Structure formats: structure tokens, C-alpha cells
CSV table of C-alpha atoms in Angstrom, one decimal:
chain,number,residue,atom,x,y,z
A,116,MET,CA,16.7,20.0,10.7
A,117,ALA,CA,12.6,19.1,10.8
A,118,ALA,CA,10.9,17.0,8.3
A,119,GLU,CA,8.9,19.7,6.0
A,120,PHE,CA,5.9,19.1,3.8
A,121,ALA,CA,4.1,20.7,1.3
A,122,VAL,CA,1.2,20.2,-0.5
A,123,GLU,CA,0.0,21.1,-4.0
A,124,VAL,CA,-3.4,20.7,-5.8
A,125,PHE,CA,-3.8,20.1,-9.8
A,126,GLN,CA,-7.5,20.6,-11.2
A,127,ASN,CA,-9.4,22.1,-13.7
A,128,GLU,CA,-11.6,24.4,-11.2
A,129,TYR,CA,-14.0,25.1,-13.8
A,130,LEU,CA,-17.3,23.8,-14.0
A,131,THR,CA,-20.5,23.7,-16.7
A,132,ASP,CA,-23.7,25.5,-15.5
A,133,GLY,CA,-25.3,23.1,-12.8
A,134,ALA,CA,-22.5,20.4,-12.7
A,135,ARG,CA,-21.4,19.3,-9.1
A,136,GLU,CA,-18.5,17.0,-9.2
A,137,VAL,CA,-15.1,17.9,-8.5
A,138,ASP,CA,-11.7,16.1,-9.0
A,139,ALA,CA,-8.4,17.1,-8.0
A,140,ILE,CA,-5.0,15.3,-7.5
A,141,VAL,CA,-3.4,16.1,-4.2
A,142,THR,CA,0.4,15.9,-4.1
A,143,VAL,CA,2.1,15.7,-0.9
A,144,ALA,CA,6.0,15.8,-0.7
A,145,ALA,CA,8.2,15.6,2.5
A,146,SER,CA,11.6,17.0,2.3
A,147,GLY,CA,14.0,17.5,5.0
A,148,ILE,CA,14.0,14.5,6.3
A,149,PRO,CA,17.6,13.6,8.3
A,150,ALA,CA,19.8,10.9,6.2
A,151,GLY,CA,19.5,8.2,8.9
A,152,GLY,CA,15.8,9.0,10.0
A,153,VAL,CA,14.9,9.9,13.7
A,154,ALA,CA,16.2,8.8,16.9
A,155,ALA,CA,16.4,4.7,16.8
A,156,GLU,CA,14.6,5.1,20.1
A,157,ASP,CA,11.8,6.3,18.2
A,158,VAL,CA,11.4,3.2,16.0
A,159,ALA,CA,9.9,-0.6,16.7
A,160,GLN,CA,10.2,-3.2,14.0
A,161,VAL,CA,8.6,-7.0,14.4
A,162,LEU,CA,9.7,-9.7,11.6
A,163,VAL,CA,6.9,-12.2,11.5
A,164,VAL,CA,8.0,-15.4,9.7
A,165,ASP,CA,5.9,-18.3,8.3
A,166,CYS,CA,7.0,-21.5,9.9
A,167,SER,CA,4.2,-23.5,8.6
A,168,GLY,CA,5.0,-27.2,7.2
A,169,SER,CA,4.9,-26.2,3.9
A,170,MET,CA,7.8,-23.9,4.6
A,171,ARG,CA,9.8,-27.4,4.2
A,172,TYR,CA,9.3,-27.8,0.5
A,173,PRO,CA,11.3,-27.0,-1.0
A,174,PRO,CA,14.1,-27.0,2.1
A,175,THR,CA,15.8,-24.2,0.2
A,176,LYS,CA,12.8,-21.8,1.5
A,177,LEU,CA,12.7,-21.6,5.1
A,178,ALA,CA,16.6,-21.4,4.8
A,179,ALA,CA,16.2,-18.3,3.0
A,180,ALA,CA,13.5,-17.3,5.1
A,181,LYS,CA,16.0,-17.5,8.2
A,182,HIS,CA,18.9,-15.9,5.9
A,183,ALA,CA,16.3,-13.2,5.1
A,184,THR,CA,15.3,-12.6,8.6
A,185,THR,CA,18.8,-12.0,10.2
A,186,THR,CA,19.7,-9.8,7.0
A,187,ALA,CA,16.8,-7.7,8.4
A,188,ILE,CA,18.1,-8.1,11.9
A,189,ASP,CA,21.5,-6.9,10.9
A,190,ALA,CA,20.1,-3.6,8.9
A,191,LEU,CA,18.5,-2.5,12.0
A,192,ARG,CA,20.2,0.3,13.9
A,193,ASP,CA,21.7,0.2,17.2
A,194,GLY,CA,18.9,1.2,19.6
A,195,VAL,CA,15.9,0.6,17.3
A,196,SER,CA,13.2,-1.6,19.5
A,197,PHE,CA,12.6,-5.3,17.5
A,198,ALA,CA,11.3,-8.7,18.2
A,199,VAL,CA,10.7,-11.8,15.6
A,200,VAL,CA,7.6,-13.6,16.0
A,201,GLU,CA,7.0,-17.6,14.4
A,202,GLY,CA,4.0,-17.8,12.7
A,203,THR,CA,2.0,-21.3,12.3
A,204,GLU,CA,-1.7,-22.0,12.9
A,205,SER,CA,-0.9,-19.6,16.6
A,206,ALA,CA,2.0,-17.3,17.1
A,207,ARG,CA,4.7,-17.4,19.3
A,208,MET,CA,7.5,-15.1,20.4
A,209,ILE,CA,10.8,-16.3,19.7
A,210,TYR,CA,12.8,-13.0,20.6
A,211,PRO,CA,12.8,-11.7,22.9
A,212,THR,CA,10.8,-14.6,24.6
A,213,HIS,CA,8.4,-12.5,26.4
A,214,ARG,CA,5.6,-10.3,24.9
A,215,GLY,CA,7.6,-7.4,24.3
A,216,LEU,CA,10.7,-5.6,22.9
A,217,ALA,CA,14.3,-6.1,22.3
A,218,VAL,CA,16.5,-2.9,21.8
A,219,ALA,CA,18.9,-3.5,19.1
A,220,SER,CA,22.8,-3.8,20.1
A,221,PRO,CA,25.5,-6.0,18.7
A,222,ARG,CA,24.5,-8.5,21.7
A,223,THR,CA,20.9,-8.9,21.1
A,224,LYS,CA,21.5,-9.0,17.3
A,225,ILE,CA,23.6,-12.2,17.8
A,226,GLU,CA,21.2,-13.6,20.4
A,227,ALA,CA,18.3,-12.9,17.8
A,228,LYS,CA,19.8,-14.6,14.8
A,229,ARG,CA,20.7,-17.6,17.0
A,230,VAL,CA,17.3,-18.2,17.7
A,231,VAL,CA,15.8,-17.4,14.1
A,232,ARG,CA,18.4,-20.1,12.6
A,233,ASP,CA,17.3,-22.6,14.9
A,234,LEU,CA,13.3,-22.3,13.3
A,235,VAL,CA,11.9,-25.1,12.5
A,236,ALA,CA,8.5,-25.8,9.6
A,237,ASP,CA,5.8,-27.5,11.8
A,238,GLY,CA,2.4,-26.0,11.8
A,239,GLY,CA,-0.2,-24.2,9.9
A,240,THR,CA,-1.1,-20.8,9.1
A,241,ALA,CA,-3.2,-18.3,10.7
A,242,MET,CA,-1.8,-14.7,10.0
A,243,GLY,CA,-4.4,-12.9,12.0
A,244,ARG,CA,-3.1,-14.4,14.8
A,245,TRP,CA,0.1,-13.3,13.6
A,246,LEU,CA,-0.4,-9.8,13.1
A,247,ALA,CA,-2.4,-9.7,16.7
A,248,LEU,CA,0.4,-11.0,18.9
A,249,ALA,CA,2.7,-8.1,16.7
A,250,ASP,CA,0.2,-5.5,17.4
A,251,GLN,CA,0.2,-6.7,21.0
A,252,VAL,CA,3.9,-6.5,21.0
A,253,LEU,CA,4.6,-3.2,19.2
A,254,ALA,CA,1.8,-1.3,21.5
A,255,ARG,CA,4.2,-1.8,24.3
A,256,HIS,CA,6.7,1.0,22.1
A,257,GLN,CA,5.9,4.5,22.8
A,258,GLY,CA,7.8,5.5,20.1
A,259,PRO,CA,5.7,6.8,17.1
A,260,LEU,CA,7.1,4.1,14.1
A,261,LYS,CA,5.8,1.0,14.2
A,262,HIS,CA,6.8,-1.2,11.3
A,263,ALA,CA,5.8,-5.0,10.4
A,264,ILE,CA,7.3,-7.1,7.7
A,265,LEU,CA,5.3,-10.3,7.2
A,266,LEU,CA,6.6,-13.5,5.3
A,267,THR,CA,4.5,-16.3,4.2
A,268,ASP,CA,4.4,-18.7,1.4
A,269,GLY,CA,0.7,-20.4,2.1
A,270,GLN,CA,-3.0,-19.4,2.7
A,271,ASN,CA,-4.7,-18.6,5.9
A,272,GLN,CA,-6.0,-22.0,6.4
A,273,HIS,CA,-6.4,-22.5,9.9
A,274,GLU,CA,-8.5,-19.2,10.5
A,275,THR,CA,-11.5,-17.8,8.5
A,276,PRO,CA,-12.2,-14.8,6.5
A,277,ALA,CA,-14.0,-13.2,8.9
A,278,GLN,CA,-11.4,-13.9,11.4
A,279,LEU,CA,-8.6,-12.3,9.3
A,280,SER,CA,-11.2,-9.4,8.7
A,281,ARG,CA,-11.9,-8.6,12.7
A,282,THR,CA,-8.5,-9.0,13.4
A,283,LEU,CA,-7.6,-6.4,10.5
A,284,ALA,CA,-10.4,-3.9,11.6
A,285,SER,CA,-9.3,-4.1,15.3
A,286,ILE,CA,-5.4,-3.2,14.3
A,287,GLY,CA,-5.6,-1.4,11.4
A,288,GLY,CA,-3.4,1.9,11.5
A,289,ARG,CA,-1.7,1.0,14.5
A,290,PHE,CA,1.4,-0.2,12.8
A,291,THR,CA,2.5,-0.1,9.4
A,292,CYS,CA,2.8,-4.1,7.9
A,293,ASP,CA,4.7,-5.1,4.5
A,294,CYS,CA,3.8,-8.1,3.5
A,295,ARG,CA,5.4,-10.4,1.2
A,296,GLY,CA,4.9,-14.2,-0.8
A,297,VAL,CA,7.3,-16.1,-1.3
A,298,GLY,CA,6.8,-19.0,-4.0
A,299,THR,CA,3.6,-19.2,-5.8
A,300,ASP,CA,1.1,-21.2,-3.5
A,301,TRP,CA,0.2,-17.9,-1.7
A,302,GLN,CA,-3.2,-15.7,-2.6
A,303,VAL,CA,-2.6,-12.2,-3.7
A,304,GLY,CA,-5.9,-11.1,-2.5
A,305,GLU,CA,-5.4,-12.3,1.0
A,306,LEU,CA,-1.9,-10.4,1.7
A,307,ARG,CA,-3.3,-7.3,-0.7
A,308,LYS,CA,-6.2,-7.3,2.2
A,309,ILE,CA,-3.9,-7.2,4.8
A,310,ALA,CA,-1.1,-4.6,3.4
A,311,GLU,CA,-4.1,-2.6,2.5
A,312,ALA,CA,-5.5,-2.3,6.1
A,313,MET,CA,-2.1,-1.7,7.6
A,314,LEU,CA,-1.0,0.8,4.9
A,315,GLY,CA,1.8,-1.6,4.0
A,316,THR,CA,3.4,-2.9,0.6
A,317,VAL,CA,2.4,-6.3,-1.0
A,318,ASP,CA,4.9,-8.3,-3.6
A,319,ILE,CA,5.8,-11.4,-4.1
A,320,VAL,CA,9.2,-13.0,-4.2
A,321,ALA,CA,9.0,-16.2,-6.7
A,322,ASP,CA,12.8,-17.2,-6.3
A,323,PRO,CA,13.2,-17.4,-2.0
A,324,LEU,CA,17.2,-16.2,-2.9
A,325,GLY,CA,15.5,-13.2,-3.6
A,326,LEU,CA,14.4,-12.8,0.2
A,327,ALA,CA,17.1,-11.6,2.1
A,328,GLU,CA,17.5,-8.4,-0.1
A,329,ASP,CA,14.7,-7.5,-0.3
A,330,PHE,CA,13.9,-7.7,3.6
A,331,ARG,CA,17.4,-5.4,3.6
A,332,ALA,CA,15.4,-2.7,1.6
A,333,MET,CA,12.2,-3.1,3.4
A,334,THR,CA,14.0,-2.7,6.6
A,335,ALA,CA,16.4,0.2,5.4
A,336,THR,CA,13.1,2.0,4.4
A,337,ALA,CA,11.4,1.8,7.2
A,338,MET,CA,14.4,3.0,9.3
A,339,GLY,CA,14.3,6.0,7.1
A,340,LYS,CA,11.0,7.1,8.4
A,341,ALA,CA,10.4,10.1,10.1
A,342,VAL,CA,7.1,10.7,11.0
A,343,GLY,CA,4.4,8.6,12.0
A,344,GLY,CA,0.7,8.6,12.0
A,345,VAL,CA,-0.2,11.5,9.7
A,346,SER,CA,-3.5,12.1,8.1
A,347,LEU,CA,-5.3,13.7,5.6
A,348,ARG,CA,-7.9,15.6,7.2
A,349,LEU,CA,-10.7,16.5,4.4
A,350,TRP,CA,-13.3,19.8,5.2
A,351,THR,CA,-16.1,20.1,2.8
A,352,PRO,CA,-18.8,22.5,2.3
A,353,GLU,CA,-22.6,22.2,3.7
A,354,GLY,CA,-24.0,19.6,1.4
A,355,ALA,CA,-21.1,18.5,-0.2
A,356,SER,CA,-20.2,14.4,0.4
A,357,VAL,CA,-16.8,12.9,-0.6
A,358,ARG,CA,-17.3,10.6,-3.5
A,359,PHE,CA,-13.7,9.1,-2.8
A,360,LEU,CA,-10.0,9.6,-1.9
A,361,LYS,CA,-7.8,7.2,-3.2
A,362,GLN,CA,-3.7,7.5,-3.2
A,363,VAL,CA,-2.8,6.9,-6.7
A,364,SER,CA,1.0,7.2,-6.3
A,365,PRO,CA,2.9,5.5,-5.7
A,366,THR,CA,0.3,2.5,-5.6
A,367,VAL,CA,-3.5,2.8,-5.8
A,368,LEU,CA,-5.1,2.5,-2.0
A,369,ASP,CA,-8.5,3.6,-1.8
A,370,LEU,CA,-8.8,5.1,1.6
A,371,THR,CA,-12.5,6.1,1.4
A,372,GLY,CA,-13.6,3.8,3.6
A,373,ARG,CA,-10.7,4.7,6.1
A,374,ARG,CA,-12.2,8.0,7.4
A,375,ALA,CA,-12.3,9.1,10.9
A,376,GLU,CA,-15.0,12.0,11.7
A,377,ALA,CA,-12.7,14.6,13.1
A,378,GLY,CA,-15.4,17.5,13.4
A,379,PRO,CA,-18.2,19.5,11.5
A,380,ARG,CA,-17.8,18.0,8.1
A,381,THR,CA,-14.6,17.2,8.2
A,382,GLY,CA,-12.7,13.5,8.4
A,383,ASP,CA,-9.4,12.4,8.8
A,384,TYR,CA,-7.7,9.3,6.5
A,385,PRO,CA,-4.7,7.7,7.4
A,386,THR,CA,-2.0,8.0,5.3
A,387,GLY,CA,1.1,6.3,7.4
A,388,ALA,CA,4.7,7.3,7.9
A,389,TRP,CA,6.5,9.4,6.2
A,390,GLY,CA,10.1,9.5,4.9
A,391,GLU,CA,11.8,11.8,2.1
A,392,GLU,CA,9.2,10.9,-0.4
A,393,SER,CA,6.0,12.5,-2.4
A,394,ARG,CA,2.6,10.8,-2.9
A,395,ASP,CA,-0.2,11.6,-5.2
A,396,TYR,CA,-4.2,11.5,-4.1
A,397,HIS,CA,-7.4,11.7,-6.2
A,398,LEU,CA,-10.0,13.8,-4.3
A,399,CYS,CA,-13.4,13.8,-6.0
A,400,VAL,CA,-15.9,16.0,-4.1
A,401,ARG,CA,-19.9,16.0,-4.4
A,402,VAL,CA,-20.7,19.9,-4.1
A,403,ARG,CA,-24.4,21.6,-4.3
A,404,PRO,CA,-24.7,22.4,-7.8
A,405,ALA,CA,-24.6,26.2,-8.6
A,406,GLY,CA,-24.8,29.0,-11.6
A,407,VAL,CA,-22.7,30.3,-13.9
A,408,GLY,CA,-20.3,33.0,-11.9
A,409,ASP,CA,-20.6,31.0,-8.3
A,410,ARG,CA,-17.8,29.7,-6.9
A,411,MET,CA,-17.2,27.9,-4.0
A,412,LEU,CA,-14.2,26.3,-1.7
A,413,ALA,CA,-15.1,22.7,-2.6
A,414,GLY,CA,-12.9,21.3,-0.4
A,415,ARG,CA,-9.6,21.7,2.3
A,416,VAL,CA,-7.0,19.3,2.4
A,417,SER,CA,-4.8,19.3,5.4
A,418,LEU,CA,-1.9,16.8,6.4
A,419,VAL,CA,-2.2,16.5,10.0
A,420,ALA,CA,0.2,15.2,12.7
A,421,PRO,CA,-0.9,12.6,15.3
A,422,GLY,CA,-0.9,15.8,17.9
A,423,GLY,CA,-3.4,17.8,15.5
A,424,GLY,CA,-0.3,20.3,14.1
A,425,VAL,CA,-1.1,20.8,10.4
A,426,LEU,CA,1.9,20.1,8.2
A,427,GLY,CA,0.9,21.8,4.8
A,428,GLN,CA,-2.6,22.6,3.3
A,429,GLY,CA,-4.4,23.2,-0.1
A,430,ARG,CA,-8.0,23.8,-1.6
A,431,VAL,CA,-9.9,22.6,-3.9
A,432,LEU,CA,-11.9,25.2,-5.9
A,433,ALA,CA,-15.0,25.1,-7.9
A,434,VAL,CA,-16.0,28.2,-10.3
A,435,TRP,CA,-19.2,27.7,-12.3
A,436,THR,CA,-19.2,29.1,-15.9
A,437,ALA,CA,-20.5,29.5,-19.3
A,438,ASP,CA,-17.2,28.9,-21.0
A,439,GLU,CA,-16.8,25.9,-22.7
A,440,GLU,CA,-13.2,26.1,-23.7
A,441,LEU,CA,-12.2,26.5,-20.0
A,442,SER,CA,-15.0,24.0,-18.6
A,443,THR,CA,-14.0,21.2,-21.0
A,444,ARG,CA,-10.1,21.6,-20.5
A,445,ILE,CA,-9.0,18.1,-19.5
A,446,ASN,CA,-6.2,18.1,-16.5
A,447,ARG,CA,-3.5,16.2,-16.8
A,448,GLU,CA,-3.3,14.8,-13.6
A,449,VAL,CA,-6.8,14.2,-13.2
A,450,ALA,CA,-6.8,12.3,-16.5
A,451,HIS,CA,-3.7,10.5,-15.8
A,452,TYR,CA,-4.4,8.9,-12.9
A,453,THR,CA,-8.1,7.7,-13.7
A,454,GLY,CA,-6.3,5.6,-16.3
A,455,GLN,CA,-4.1,4.1,-13.7
A,456,ALA,CA,-6.9,3.6,-11.1
A,457,GLU,CA,-8.4,1.7,-14.3
A,458,LEU,CA,-5.6,0.2,-15.1
A,459,ALA,CA,-5.1,-1.9,-11.8
A,460,GLU,CA,-8.8,-2.8,-11.9
A,461,VAL,CA,-8.8,-4.1,-15.3
A,462,ILE,CA,-6.2,-5.8,-14.5
A,463,GLN,CA,-7.5,-8.0,-11.6
A,464,ASP,CA,-11.0,-8.5,-13.4
A,465,GLY,CA,-8.6,-9.8,-16.2
A,466,LEU,CA,-6.8,-12.5,-14.5
A,467,GLU,CA,-10.1,-13.6,-12.5
A,468,ALA,CA,-12.0,-13.8,-15.7
A,469,ARG,CA,-8.6,-16.1,-17.3
A,470,LYS,CA,-9.1,-18.3,-14.2
A,471,ALA,CA,-13.0,-18.5,-14.4
A,472,GLY,CA,-11.9,-19.8,-18.1
A,473,ASP,CA,-14.0,-16.8,-19.4
A,474,VAL,CA,-11.6,-16.2,-22.1
A,475,GLU,CA,-13.8,-13.3,-23.8
A,476,THR,CA,-13.9,-10.9,-20.8
A,477,ALA,CA,-10.4,-11.8,-19.8
A,478,THR,CA,-9.4,-10.7,-23.4
A,479,ALA,CA,-11.4,-7.6,-23.5
A,480,LYS,CA,-10.1,-6.4,-19.9
A,481,LEU,CA,-6.6,-7.2,-20.3
A,482,GLY,CA,-6.3,-5.8,-23.7
A,483,ARG,CA,-7.8,-2.1,-22.0
A,484,ALA,CA,-5.1,-3.0,-19.6
A,485,VAL,CA,-2.4,-3.0,-22.6
A,486,ALA,CA,-3.8,-0.2,-24.3
A,487,LEU,CA,-3.8,2.0,-21.0
A,488,ALA,CA,-0.1,1.1,-19.9
A,489,ALA,CA,0.8,2.1,-23.4
A,490,SER,CA,-0.7,5.5,-23.8
A,491,SER,CA,0.5,6.3,-19.9
A,492,GLY,CA,4.1,5.1,-20.9
A,493,ASN,CA,3.8,2.3,-17.7
A,494,THR,CA,6.5,-0.2,-19.0
A,495,GLY,CA,6.8,-1.8,-16.0
A,496,THR,CA,3.3,-2.6,-16.1
A,497,ALA,CA,3.2,-3.3,-19.7
A,498,GLU,CA,6.6,-5.6,-19.6
A,499,LEU,CA,3.9,-8.0,-17.0
A,500,LEU,CA,1.3,-7.9,-19.0
A,501,ALA,CA,3.1,-9.4,-22.0
A,502,LYS,CA,4.1,-12.1,-20.0
A,503,VAL,CA,0.4,-13.2,-19.8
A,504,VAL,CA,-0.8,-12.1,-23.3
A,505,GLU,CA,0.5,-11.9,-26.8
A,506,VAL,CA,0.0,-8.3,-27.8
A,507,ASP,CA,-1.0,-7.4,-31.6
A,508,ASP,CA,-1.0,-3.7,-31.1
A,509,PRO,CA,-0.7,-1.8,-27.8
A,510,VAL,CA,-2.0,1.1,-29.1
A,511,THR,CA,-5.6,-0.4,-29.7
A,512,GLY,CA,-5.7,-3.1,-26.8
A,513,THR,CA,-5.5,-6.3,-29.3
A,514,VAL,CA,-4.4,-9.4,-27.7
A,515,ARG,CA,-4.6,-13.0,-27.5
A,516,LEU,CA,-4.3,-14.7,-24.2
A,517,ARG,CA,-0.8,-16.7,-24.0
A,518,PRO,CA,-2.2,-20.4,-23.4
A,519,GLN,CA,0.6,-21.5,-20.9
A,520,VAL,CA,1.2,-18.9,-18.1
A,521,ALA,CA,3.6,-19.3,-15.4
A,522,ASP,CA,2.0,-18.6,-12.0
A,523,ALA,CA,5.0,-16.5,-10.8
A,524,ASP,CA,4.2,-14.5,-13.8
A,525,GLU,CA,0.5,-14.3,-13.4
A,526,MET,CA,1.3,-13.2,-9.4
A,527,THR,CA,3.6,-10.9,-10.5
A,528,LEU,CA,1.2,-9.2,-12.6
A,529,ASP,CA,-1.7,-9.1,-10.1
A,530,THR,CA,0.7,-7.8,-7.3
A,531,ARG,CA,2.2,-5.1,-8.8
A,532,SER,CA,-0.9,-4.3,-10.5
A,533,THR,CA,-1.7,-1.3,-8.5
A,534,VAL,CA,1.9,0.4,-8.6
A,535,THR,CA,1.4,3.4,-10.6
A,536,LYS,CA,3.6,5.5,-13.1
A,537,ARG,CA,3.9,9.0,-11.6
A,538,VAL,CA,2.9,12.0,-14.0
A,539,GLY,CA,5.1,15.3,-14.4
A,540,LYS,CA,3.3,18.2,-12.9
A,541,GLY,CA,1.6,21.2,-14.0
A,542,GLY,CA,2.0,20.3,-17.7
């Protein structure tokens, strides 16, 4: 059974006389994915392991990284192509030893795990070089599904931010990369930048003992993907412009700047690889204002396979009316995800203010976050916020900054600030 995609649009299409901004939530759901994913030969995975000197402290950190990497190797299906890269101030192939991929089998898995167990920590950190080598290796894979896992415990000290940005600009969209920071000496913003460019996830593993299960889960998810390189294609009418297009569930990811022109008034936005899952996108389009009684197609959203085939399609409408009851009706989905995007923003702003010693701004931003989390039922984020602020009233967002906050708690809140609470549709 081939994968099937469904596209639904949720919006209030009614606008007041002369209004020009149209919001919609576009839900894309994939189903019919074979339980074991696609053929193993279609999938490739590269494991990038930080072997900088800091991985020696404490000694259990490198041991846990090795165990996690061997666990991920064991989770590969036989027939999947894979490689392991050692990351320091440079990048080095450790399995296979040439710049290519091995095919997973009982023999190659044993060989790869043997060399992983011999890894030592000694050197610096240059993540752009690690990713560039992963890109070179994955470029040799002819299949559609390319995935990498990047693990680090530190900051990108041996290349400049500009160098990392250039690398990400050159390889973005070629493969998906999930990033993990172990311990609390790495920078959330740095790994988030990589994950967003590579359409992957970012998370903290504060306790190295948690790495193995996380690596196994990431590899299992990658093995369950069935279609890679899928894009959202957006057509808008003449005179219209796209204010923004964001993924808003399961995480917030702004795709606006990732547009690739695909024809007259048409652009493609990358979404990466898909398994059995559902995602929501918030689209905001500015159209030419019109008068009462006018209606128009404000946008056509298509899900497009790499070869150009349309997998699903939805329409965004605009209808101008004098009926205030219609035009002021708040669409539940748009309102919910507007709040979730704001939640992520105020958490990050609040934590930045807290670091800068701006107590007033930090209290206001994190208080607003508490209120948004409470009103949307985002209990996961609410629990993380409670480790950073003392909550007097979650409804009004009345909070006090905690004087002492563990680095791991602050970084966990920052890292997971973009994880959203899903809303039921059609209410």
C-alpha cells in the first residue's frame, strides 16, 4: 500500500470590507505507510559523534556516547546504508574508512561497533565541517531518505558563526539532521540553528545515561519514513504576497525564508521526510483588498513529491462581507497556533532577558508564557516553566523568577519551547 496524503484547510474566510490579510491552518496527514517503512536500500543514515576533548569529562560521557552510537547501529535495518563520522576540529570517517556508506548487515554492524568502542576524546569542535562530511557521504546515496544524527557536548569553537552559516546554506534540504546536546555546556541557539536548517529536531540529554534510548528512538523514527524531499507548493493570485508560512505542529519552524520559486506566483517550501504522521502549518497571505460581496481564491496549497507529483491539495479562500458576525468570528485553529507561536517566542525572549539580568522583562515574558501555556492546555511546557519561575496565578501569568535555576532546567525549557500543543480540529 502506497503512502496517502490528505490536506485540510481551517480558516475563517470572511473579511471585513477592504481587509487584505488571510490566515489559515493547513493540516497535512500521511497514512498508509508500511509498518517497516520503505525498502531498506532507499534509506541512509550517518551518525556524527563529538570526540572533542571535553567529552572526557566526566568519563561516563564518552562511554555513553559510544553506547548510544552502537545502539543506533543495532537499530538499523539490514540493507540500510550507513556511516559513522568522528567530529573534532575536523571531521573523519571512522566507518567505513572511505568517504562512502556501508550496507548494514550483521557483519558490518559488528565492524562498525568495534571501531566506535575504540573512539577517544581529543580535539576541538567544528560542527560545520562535520555536517559537510556527512553531506558528502550522503550525496553518494541514490535513495530518497537521508538522515543524520549529530551529538555534541560543547560549543562550535573552531569555526566562526559565519562559516557554520555558509555550510548550512549550502547543504540545507539535502538531508534531515536531528541534533542532540549532552550535558549543559553546549549552546541551545547553535544546535537549534542547525536543526532548523536541516529540518530536524533538537533536544537536550542532560544525563548521558539517557543517550542510548534517544538514539534508538531517533533511528527507529528515521527507519519509519517513507517519502523524502516533500514540499509544500503555494500558489497565490496576482497582487498577493506571503506574509509567512510556519510549521506550527508538532514544533514551530518558520519556513518563510526557505521558499524556492517554482513558477509564476508559485513557491516551494521544504518539509523533509514523512512517515505515518500529521503536521500543521500556519499560512498568512496578503491579498488585494476588495469590497463586500467579492470572493477570491487567496491561495492554493499543494503537497508535492520530489518528481513534481501532487500528493494532496487544499484551497484558502477570501470572502468580503458586511456581516460582522461572520467577519469577527475567531477561527479556533488559527487562534490556537498563533498563541503557541507566541509562547515559543516569549519563552526564548524571557530566558534571554533573565541571562542579561533584566528581571522586569524576564518576569513579564515568562509570566506571559505561563498564561499562554495554561490557556492552551500545554501542560508539558507549563511544567518546564514552573522550574524557572514560581507561579502565583497561571491565569493572569503572575510569576516570580526563581533565584536559583539548574542549567539543565533552563536549557530544557529553551530547547523544548517550540514544541506545541495540538488542537482538536473543527471545533
